[in-house]
Amino acid sequence: KKILLNIILAVFMIFSFIPNVFAAESSIFDAKTITIGSSYQGSITETNSLDYYKLTIPSSGRLTLKATAEIHWINYYIYNESGDELWHINPSWNSTSEIISTNQSFDLTKGVYYFAVRNDGTNFGTYSFSFEYIDANESFSESDNSIKNANQITLNQNYSGQLAINDDRDFYVVVLPSSGEIVFNASANMKWVYYKIYNESGTEIWSINPNWNGTTGIITSREIIDLVQGTYYLSISKDGSNTGNYSFNIDFNSSNESFSESQT
């Protein structure tokens, strides 16, 4: 009995490392559901030129596609739940190994997505892939893409967020109890980013497009701005196609004016 049990366990261990192999669907509406962290295999043939897979991201974060293909050329796509193309790559063939190896990361918001594998010309063969995921650990959900949906923040508190392929900018609202000096401290792990401040009427009153540090790969900002009492909106937005995580806080030093003043 002990020998039989060991054989069963050995067989189980072998099959637990074999990638999932099933016939994917050529229609996005019939896409096979896959999970993050699992490996999958498929094939592109004369009668099957396109495969769709469906995956769900539990919260905003960075998705990394790791794939290999024994095909001369191949196309990989990411679509949103509505079927709109968000990302595409046609990776290069390695003539020495005769394999296409892909390791690409992209930032996405929480939701359902479709991954597609499509042939390029008349090239056919097998492929395998998996997805890895890192949570962005945002302070707020992705419902802050306009001034009217800005998330309320508190002075002297730390916040974090993410700009993604499908998330161009985030808005935050803060109230200054009196006129004074705000110290805006921020860090962003992307190549370029815009920081802007709007007054209560939605008029832009301050903007900066800080320099990227090529050594650290991070943009670090510390800006001092004098503002009167009132409500303000902070916007953090993409510059081009650059995406990634960011963090910030706003410190405040009152000017202790004898008479108060406001935006109006």
mmCIF file of C-alpha atoms in Angstrom, residues 118-260:
data_model
loop_
_atom_site.group_PDB
_atom_site.id
_atom_site.type_symbol
_atom_site.label_atom_id
_atom_site.label_comp_id
_atom_site.label_asym_id
_atom_site.label_seq_id
_atom_site.Cartn_x
_atom_site.Cartn_y
_atom_site.Cartn_z
ATOM 1 C CA ARG A 118 -3.096 35.521 -33.449
ATOM 2 C CA ASN A 119 -0.974 34.233 -36.289
ATOM 3 C CA ASP A 120 1.210 36.473 -38.427
ATOM 4 C CA GLY A 121 0.951 35.526 -42.081
ATOM 5 C CA THR A 122 1.179 31.806 -42.691
ATOM 6 C CA ASN A 123 3.316 30.973 -39.658
ATOM 7 C CA PHE A 124 2.031 28.128 -37.500
ATOM 8 C CA GLY A 125 3.177 26.305 -34.375
ATOM 9 C CA THR A 126 2.730 25.968 -30.621
ATOM 10 C CA TYR A 127 2.931 28.572 -27.882
ATOM 11 C CA SER A 128 2.813 28.699 -24.095
ATOM 12 C CA PHE A 129 2.222 31.555 -21.670
ATOM 13 C CA SER A 130 1.443 32.672 -18.129
ATOM 14 C CA PHE A 131 0.577 35.950 -16.412
ATOM 15 C CA GLU A 132 2.072 37.363 -13.241
ATOM 16 C CA TYR A 133 0.415 40.156 -11.267
ATOM 17 C CA ILE A 134 1.522 42.781 -8.718
ATOM 18 C CA ASP A 135 -1.125 44.814 -6.889
ATOM 19 C CA ALA A 136 -0.661 48.599 -7.131
ATOM 20 C CA ASN A 137 -2.043 48.999 -3.579
ATOM 21 C CA GLU A 138 -3.920 52.177 -4.458
ATOM 22 C CA SER A 139 -5.378 54.297 -1.682
ATOM 23 C CA PHE A 140 -8.637 54.670 -3.644
ATOM 24 C CA SER A 141 -10.503 52.772 -6.330
ATOM 25 C CA GLU A 142 -10.456 53.812 -9.997
ATOM 26 C CA SER A 143 -13.486 56.124 -9.853
ATOM 27 C CA ASP A 144 -11.485 59.358 -9.694
ATOM 28 C CA ASN A 145 -10.920 60.209 -13.349
ATOM 29 C CA SER A 146 -12.746 63.545 -13.254
ATOM 30 C CA ILE A 147 -13.010 66.518 -10.905
ATOM 31 C CA LYS A 148 -16.571 65.624 -9.943
ATOM 32 C CA ASN A 149 -15.373 62.176 -8.809
ATOM 33 C CA ALA A 150 -12.208 63.373 -7.073
ATOM 34 C CA ASN A 151 -11.252 61.494 -3.921
ATOM 35 C CA GLN A 152 -11.072 63.524 -0.721
ATOM 36 C CA ILE A 153 -7.596 63.622 0.801
ATOM 37 C CA THR A 154 -6.288 64.946 4.096
ATOM 38 C CA LEU A 155 -3.286 67.167 4.665
ATOM 39 C CA ASN A 156 -0.137 65.497 6.004
ATOM 40 C CA GLN A 157 -1.251 62.006 4.917
ATOM 41 C CA ASN A 158 0.416 59.613 2.461
ATOM 42 C CA TYR A 159 -1.449 58.340 -0.613
ATOM 43 C CA SER A 160 -0.645 56.001 -3.492
ATOM 44 C CA GLY A 161 -2.123 55.375 -6.917
ATOM 45 C CA GLN A 162 -1.479 54.124 -10.408
ATOM 46 C CA LEU A 163 -1.716 55.416 -13.953
ATOM 47 C CA ALA A 164 -2.515 52.608 -16.366
ATOM 48 C CA ILE A 165 -3.018 51.899 -20.050
ATOM 49 C CA ASN A 166 -6.737 52.486 -19.493
ATOM 50 C CA ASP A 167 -6.456 55.161 -16.781
ATOM 51 C CA ASP A 168 -5.095 58.503 -17.989
ATOM 52 C CA ARG A 169 -5.378 60.569 -14.810
ATOM 53 C CA ASP A 170 -6.508 60.678 -11.185
ATOM 54 C CA PHE A 171 -8.108 63.568 -9.299
ATOM 55 C CA TYR A 172 -7.928 64.380 -5.596
ATOM 56 C CA VAL A 173 -9.645 67.151 -3.653
ATOM 57 C CA VAL A 174 -8.148 68.889 -0.614
ATOM 58 C CA VAL A 175 -9.382 71.763 1.550
ATOM 59 C CA LEU A 176 -6.964 74.345 2.959
ATOM 60 C CA PRO A 177 -8.294 75.740 6.275
ATOM 61 C CA SER A 178 -6.452 79.020 5.784
ATOM 62 C CA SER A 179 -3.995 80.703 3.461
ATOM 63 C CA GLY A 180 -0.568 79.180 3.638
ATOM 64 C CA GLU A 181 2.175 77.164 2.066
ATOM 65 C CA ILE A 182 1.682 73.628 0.811
ATOM 66 C CA VAL A 183 4.629 71.291 0.333
ATOM 67 C CA PHE A 184 3.890 68.743 -2.351
ATOM 68 C CA ASN A 185 6.077 65.640 -2.091
ATOM 69 C CA ALA A 186 5.714 62.947 -4.745
ATOM 70 C CA SER A 187 7.450 59.942 -6.219
ATOM 71 C CA ALA A 188 6.550 58.179 -9.478
ATOM 72 C CA ASN A 189 8.110 55.056 -11.001
ATOM 73 C CA MET A 190 7.405 56.103 -14.571
ATOM 74 C CA LYS A 191 9.425 58.070 -17.094
ATOM 75 C CA TRP A 192 7.202 61.169 -17.296
ATOM 76 C CA VAL A 193 4.170 62.446 -15.414
ATOM 77 C CA TYR A 194 2.121 65.638 -15.011
ATOM 78 C CA TYR A 195 1.091 67.168 -11.685
ATOM 79 C CA LYS A 196 -1.518 69.934 -11.800
ATOM 80 C CA ILE A 197 -3.548 71.954 -9.300
ATOM 81 C CA TYR A 198 -6.948 73.454 -10.089
ATOM 82 C CA ASN A 199 -8.970 75.939 -8.069
ATOM 83 C CA GLU A 200 -12.552 75.389 -6.934
ATOM 84 C CA SER A 201 -13.845 76.563 -10.340
ATOM 85 C CA GLY A 202 -11.742 74.005 -12.196
ATOM 86 C CA THR A 203 -9.209 76.503 -13.523
ATOM 87 C CA GLU A 204 -5.622 75.282 -13.703
ATOM 88 C CA ILE A 205 -3.388 77.407 -11.449
ATOM 89 C CA TRP A 206 -0.217 75.318 -11.229
ATOM 90 C CA SER A 207 1.471 72.588 -13.268
ATOM 91 C CA ILE A 208 4.758 70.727 -13.381
ATOM 92 C CA ASN A 209 6.230 68.038 -15.633
ATOM 93 C CA PRO A 210 9.219 66.985 -13.490
ATOM 94 C CA ASN A 211 12.399 65.390 -14.761
ATOM 95 C CA TRP A 212 12.955 61.654 -14.734
ATOM 96 C CA ASN A 213 16.051 60.264 -13.046
ATOM 97 C CA GLY A 214 17.570 57.784 -15.480
ATOM 98 C CA THR A 215 19.727 56.250 -12.760
ATOM 99 C CA THR A 216 17.001 55.465 -10.227
ATOM 100 C CA GLY A 217 14.202 55.145 -12.785
ATOM 101 C CA ILE A 218 12.040 57.307 -10.509
ATOM 102 C CA ILE A 219 10.684 60.854 -10.618
ATOM 103 C CA THR A 220 11.044 62.548 -7.235
ATOM 104 C CA SER A 221 9.356 65.911 -6.647
ATOM 105 C CA ARG A 222 9.241 68.433 -3.813
ATOM 106 C CA GLU A 223 7.377 71.634 -4.652
ATOM 107 C CA ILE A 224 6.382 74.559 -2.402
ATOM 108 C CA ILE A 225 3.254 76.474 -3.453
ATOM 109 C CA ASP A 226 1.537 79.428 -1.756
ATOM 110 C CA LEU A 227 -2.256 79.236 -1.828
ATOM 111 C CA VAL A 228 -5.161 81.044 -0.207
ATOM 112 C CA GLN A 229 -7.841 79.328 1.868
ATOM 113 C CA GLY A 230 -10.243 77.136 -0.091
ATOM 114 C CA THR A 231 -10.863 73.910 -2.002
ATOM 115 C CA TYR A 232 -8.337 72.648 -4.546
ATOM 116 C CA TYR A 233 -8.022 69.726 -6.923
ATOM 117 C CA LEU A 234 -4.801 67.820 -7.576
ATOM 118 C CA SER A 235 -4.506 66.006 -10.886
ATOM 119 C CA ILE A 236 -1.899 63.321 -11.595
ATOM 120 C CA SER A 237 -1.909 62.414 -15.278
ATOM 121 C CA LYS A 238 0.017 60.516 -17.949
ATOM 122 C CA ASP A 239 2.589 62.076 -20.223
ATOM 123 C CA GLY A 240 2.366 60.063 -23.423
ATOM 124 C CA SER A 241 2.090 56.323 -22.887
ATOM 125 C CA ASN A 242 4.063 56.229 -19.642
ATOM 126 C CA THR A 243 2.331 54.328 -16.845
ATOM 127 C CA GLY A 244 3.218 53.139 -13.352
ATOM 128 C CA ASN A 245 2.725 53.643 -9.635
ATOM 129 C CA TYR A 246 3.034 56.902 -7.739
ATOM 130 C CA SER A 247 2.818 58.161 -4.158
ATOM 131 C CA PHE A 248 2.430 61.614 -2.641
ATOM 132 C CA ASN A 249 1.537 63.723 0.358
ATOM 133 C CA ILE A 250 0.679 67.378 0.891
ATOM 134 C CA ASP A 251 2.055 69.106 3.968
ATOM 135 C CA PHE A 252 0.607 72.469 5.002
ATOM 136 C CA ASN A 253 1.987 75.463 6.881
ATOM 137 C CA SER A 254 -0.488 78.214 7.693
ATOM 138 C CA SER A 255 0.599 81.771 6.995
ATOM 139 C CA ASN A 256 -1.245 82.909 10.151
ATOM 140 C CA GLU A 257 -2.680 85.976 8.427
ATOM 141 C CA SER A 258 -4.409 88.584 10.531
ATOM 142 C CA PHE A 259 -7.266 88.601 8.042
ATOM 143 C CA SER A 260 -8.431 85.584 6.080
#
